[in-house]
Short mmCIF file of C-alpha atoms in Angstrom, two decimals:
data_model
loop_
_atom_site.label_atom_id
_atom_site.label_comp_id
_atom_site.label_asym_id
_atom_site.label_seq_id
_atom_site.Cartn_x
_atom_site.Cartn_y
_atom_site.Cartn_z
CA UNK A 228 -13.32 -46.62 34.19
CA UNK A 229 -15.91 -46.67 37.35
CA UNK A 230 -16.77 -50.07 38.65
CA UNK A 231 -20.35 -50.70 39.36
CA UNK A 232 -22.87 -53.11 41.51
CA UNK A 233 -26.22 -54.46 40.73
CA UNK A 234 -28.47 -53.85 43.96
CA UNK A 235 -31.53 -56.17 43.72
CA UNK A 236 -34.31 -54.50 45.98
CA UNK A 237 -37.31 -56.27 47.15
CA UNK A 238 -40.46 -54.33 46.54
CA UNK A 239 -44.01 -55.20 47.60
CA UNK A 240 -46.75 -55.39 45.04
CA UNK A 241 -48.62 -52.70 47.00
CA UNK A 242 -45.75 -50.36 46.62
CA UNK A 243 -46.23 -47.08 44.28
CA UNK A 244 -44.15 -48.98 41.22
CA UNK A 245 -45.88 -52.36 42.21
CA UNK A 246 -49.32 -50.81 41.73
CA UNK A 247 -48.24 -48.98 38.37
CA UNK A 248 -46.85 -52.17 37.03
CA UNK A 249 -49.94 -54.02 38.27
CA UNK A 250 -47.64 -56.87 40.09
CA UNK A 251 -49.62 -59.49 41.45
CA UNK A 252 -47.06 -60.30 44.22
CA UNK A 253 -44.06 -58.68 45.99
CA UNK A 254 -40.63 -58.57 43.39
CA UNK A 255 -37.56 -57.47 43.07
CA UNK A 256 -35.76 -54.86 40.95
CA UNK A 257 -32.13 -53.99 39.84
CA UNK A 258 -30.70 -50.75 40.75
CA UNK A 259 -27.28 -50.04 39.16
CA UNK A 260 -24.89 -48.20 41.38
CA UNK A 261 -21.36 -46.78 40.58
CA UNK A 262 -19.05 -44.28 41.61
CA UNK A 263 -20.08 -42.33 45.01
CA UNK A 264 -23.25 -44.30 45.35
CA UNK A 265 -21.19 -47.55 44.80
CA UNK A 266 -19.10 -46.15 47.66
CA UNK A 267 -22.19 -45.20 49.88
CA UNK A 268 -23.76 -48.91 49.38
CA UNK A 269 -20.44 -50.51 50.20
CA UNK A 270 -20.35 -48.40 53.58
CA UNK A 271 -23.81 -49.41 54.30
CA UNK A 272 -25.26 -45.84 53.93
CA UNK A 273 -28.36 -44.58 52.38
CA UNK A 274 -28.18 -44.16 48.37
CA UNK A 275 -31.00 -42.07 46.65
CA UNK A 276 -31.98 -44.70 44.04
CA UNK A 277 -33.59 -42.86 41.00
CA UNK A 278 -35.02 -43.58 37.67
CA UNK A 279 -31.69 -44.11 36.13
CA UNK A 280 -30.13 -46.54 38.40
CA UNK A 281 -33.35 -48.92 37.91
CA UNK A 282 -32.61 -48.52 34.17
CA UNK A 283 -29.20 -49.06 34.21
CA UNK A 284 -29.78 -52.02 36.44
CA UNK A 285 -32.62 -53.59 34.23
CA UNK A 286 -30.90 -53.47 31.39
CA UNK A 287 -26.95 -54.46 32.89
CA UNK A 288 -28.54 -56.78 35.46
CA UNK A 289 -31.02 -58.56 33.06
CA UNK A 290 -29.22 -61.88 33.19
CA UNK A 291 -28.43 -61.57 36.71
CA UNK A 292 -29.15 -64.88 38.75
CA UNK A 293 -28.86 -63.77 42.45
CA UNK A 294 -29.32 -66.22 45.26
CA UNK A 295 -33.02 -66.17 46.32
CA UNK A 296 -34.33 -63.63 44.22
CA UNK A 297 -36.56 -64.12 41.36
CA UNK A 298 -35.83 -61.96 38.52
CA UNK A 299 -38.47 -63.02 36.01
CA UNK A 300 -40.80 -59.78 37.10
CA UNK A 301 -38.04 -57.59 36.18
CA UNK A 302 -37.09 -59.28 32.91
CA UNK A 303 -40.89 -59.05 32.00
CA UNK A 304 -41.32 -55.51 32.55
CA UNK A 305 -37.88 -54.22 31.38
CA UNK A 306 -39.27 -52.87 28.32
CA UNK A 307 -42.25 -51.47 30.04
CA UNK A 308 -40.39 -49.52 32.42
CA UNK A 309 -38.28 -48.29 29.18
CA UNK A 310 -40.97 -47.12 27.54
CA UNK A 311 -42.63 -45.19 30.80
CA UNK A 312 -39.27 -43.45 30.96
CA UNK A 313 -38.55 -42.49 27.49
CA UNK A 314 -40.07 -38.81 27.66
CA UNK A 315 -37.70 -38.41 30.81
CA UNK A 316 -34.70 -38.82 29.25
CA UNK A 317 -35.49 -37.55 25.78
CA UNK A 318 -35.66 -40.56 23.91
CA UNK A 319 -37.73 -41.19 20.86
CA UNK A 320 -37.96 -44.59 21.09
CA UNK A 321 -36.78 -47.74 23.38
CA UNK A 322 -34.32 -48.62 20.83
CA UNK A 323 -32.93 -45.11 20.74
CA UNK A 324 -32.65 -45.24 24.67
CA UNK A 325 -30.98 -48.39 24.78
CA UNK A 326 -28.35 -47.23 22.33
CA UNK A 327 -27.37 -44.28 24.17
CA UNK A 328 -27.52 -45.63 27.37
CA UNK A 329 -25.15 -48.39 26.22
CA UNK A 330 -23.04 -45.56 24.88
CA UNK A 331 -23.05 -43.73 28.24
CA UNK A 332 -22.07 -47.22 29.86
CA UNK A 333 -19.13 -47.70 27.85
CA UNK A 334 -17.67 -44.03 28.56
CA UNK A 335 -17.99 -44.54 31.99
CA UNK A 336 -18.04 -48.50 32.90
CA UNK A 337 -16.59 -50.21 30.35
CA UNK A 338 -17.38 -52.34 27.22
CA UNK A 339 -18.17 -55.17 29.44
CA UNK A 340 -21.19 -53.22 31.03
CA UNK A 341 -22.24 -51.90 27.83
CA UNK A 342 -22.18 -55.49 26.00
CA UNK A 343 -24.54 -56.47 28.92
CA UNK A 344 -26.88 -53.59 28.26
CA UNK A 345 -26.89 -54.29 24.44
CA UNK A 346 -27.45 -58.20 25.06
CA UNK A 347 -30.40 -57.48 27.23
CA UNK A 348 -31.31 -55.07 24.42
CA UNK A 349 -31.27 -57.81 21.80
CA UNK A 350 -33.75 -59.63 24.41
CA UNK A 351 -36.03 -56.71 24.95
CA UNK A 352 -36.07 -55.62 21.01
CA UNK A 353 -35.40 -58.57 19.34
CA UNK A 354 -36.06 -57.06 16.17
CA UNK A 355 -33.79 -54.13 16.35
CA UNK A 356 -30.74 -54.71 13.59
CA UNK A 357 -29.21 -51.55 15.15
CA UNK A 358 -28.87 -52.78 18.93
CA UNK A 359 -27.77 -56.02 17.17
CA UNK A 360 -24.91 -54.45 15.44
CA UNK A 361 -23.82 -52.31 18.50
CA UNK A 362 -23.90 -55.44 20.41
CA UNK A 363 -21.42 -57.51 17.95
CA UNK A 364 -19.44 -54.53 18.14
CA UNK A 365 -19.26 -54.90 21.80
CA UNK A 366 -19.06 -58.26 21.85
CA UNK A 367 -16.30 -58.69 19.06
CA UNK A 368 -14.04 -56.20 21.27
CA UNK A 369 -14.51 -58.24 24.27
CA UNK A 370 -13.61 -61.22 22.60
CA UNK A 371 -10.40 -59.50 21.07
CA UNK A 372 -9.78 -58.38 24.75
CA UNK A 373 -10.18 -62.05 26.01
CA UNK A 374 -12.77 -60.75 28.54
CA UNK A 375 -15.59 -63.22 27.67
CA UNK A 376 -15.01 -66.18 30.28
CA UNK A 377 -16.95 -68.62 28.07
CA UNK A 378 -15.29 -67.66 24.66
CA UNK A 379 -17.22 -70.55 22.61
CA UNK A 380 -20.39 -69.37 23.50
CA UNK A 381 -19.44 -65.67 22.89
CA UNK A 382 -18.21 -66.58 19.72
CA UNK A 383 -21.56 -68.51 18.93
CA UNK A 384 -23.84 -65.93 20.01
CA UNK A 385 -21.89 -63.61 17.86
CA UNK A 386 -22.26 -65.60 14.70
CA UNK A 387 -26.01 -65.83 15.72
CA UNK A 388 -26.48 -62.02 16.07
CA UNK A 389 -24.57 -61.09 12.67
CA UNK A 390 -26.99 -63.61 10.69
CA UNK A 391 -29.75 -61.97 12.38
CA UNK A 392 -28.82 -58.24 11.39
CA UNK A 393 -31.20 -57.02 8.58
CA UNK A 394 -29.03 -54.91 6.31
CA UNK A 395 -31.86 -53.00 5.16
CA UNK A 396 -32.31 -51.36 8.63
CA UNK A 397 -28.88 -50.25 9.10
CA UNK A 398 -27.33 -46.97 8.19
CA UNK A 399 -25.69 -47.55 4.52
CA UNK A 400 -22.38 -46.21 6.45
CA UNK A 401 -22.50 -49.30 8.60
CA UNK A 402 -22.40 -52.12 5.84
CA UNK A 403 -18.84 -52.13 5.36
CA UNK A 404 -17.82 -52.40 9.20
CA UNK A 405 -20.59 -55.06 9.26
CA UNK A 406 -18.83 -56.95 6.37
CA UNK A 407 -15.60 -56.45 8.61
CA UNK A 408 -16.97 -57.69 11.67
CA UNK A 409 -18.57 -60.94 9.79
CA UNK A 410 -14.86 -61.79 8.25
CA UNK A 411 -13.47 -61.40 11.77
CA UNK A 412 -16.13 -63.54 13.23
CA UNK A 413 -15.58 -66.25 10.52
CA UNK A 414 -11.66 -66.09 11.34
CA UNK A 415 -12.50 -66.57 15.13
CA UNK A 416 -12.06 -70.35 16.98
#
């Protein structure tokens, strides 16, 4: 699994992206770097940041609270920025994009990175039962692996998300696994 970093880049409201997003003040956006890009950044060498770095950063870094950085604008614009890039990445909907990106993150950066993206997805698209379902899978696995620092809060979030999933919105093949997840969640202390 590849380690990663989130770089919060300060941008002017007059920058190209600032104008496009109609920023009223200067702002910061998170960029996700891993592999060679992370190495370059750590060695203080230039890193070419592209849309995929931003999109991953917005989802994985959604809940970051870096010192002296206001993350409010980034959170408010996450859905808009994702929707602007759907065609570029061949996704039909923001939900599809978040699910695909979380799958990619899970494979390349681990379950915790995927969980961060899906947790952000539950905020960006709060009515998506499919994102909540995948988020519950990652959360349950992370709880089982003991990698959640605040276990009680993780269990509480798992119970909350499980109750919010609308079974009519899931593929019928997932309903059996959902039932198992609910049983496992009930047994957690």
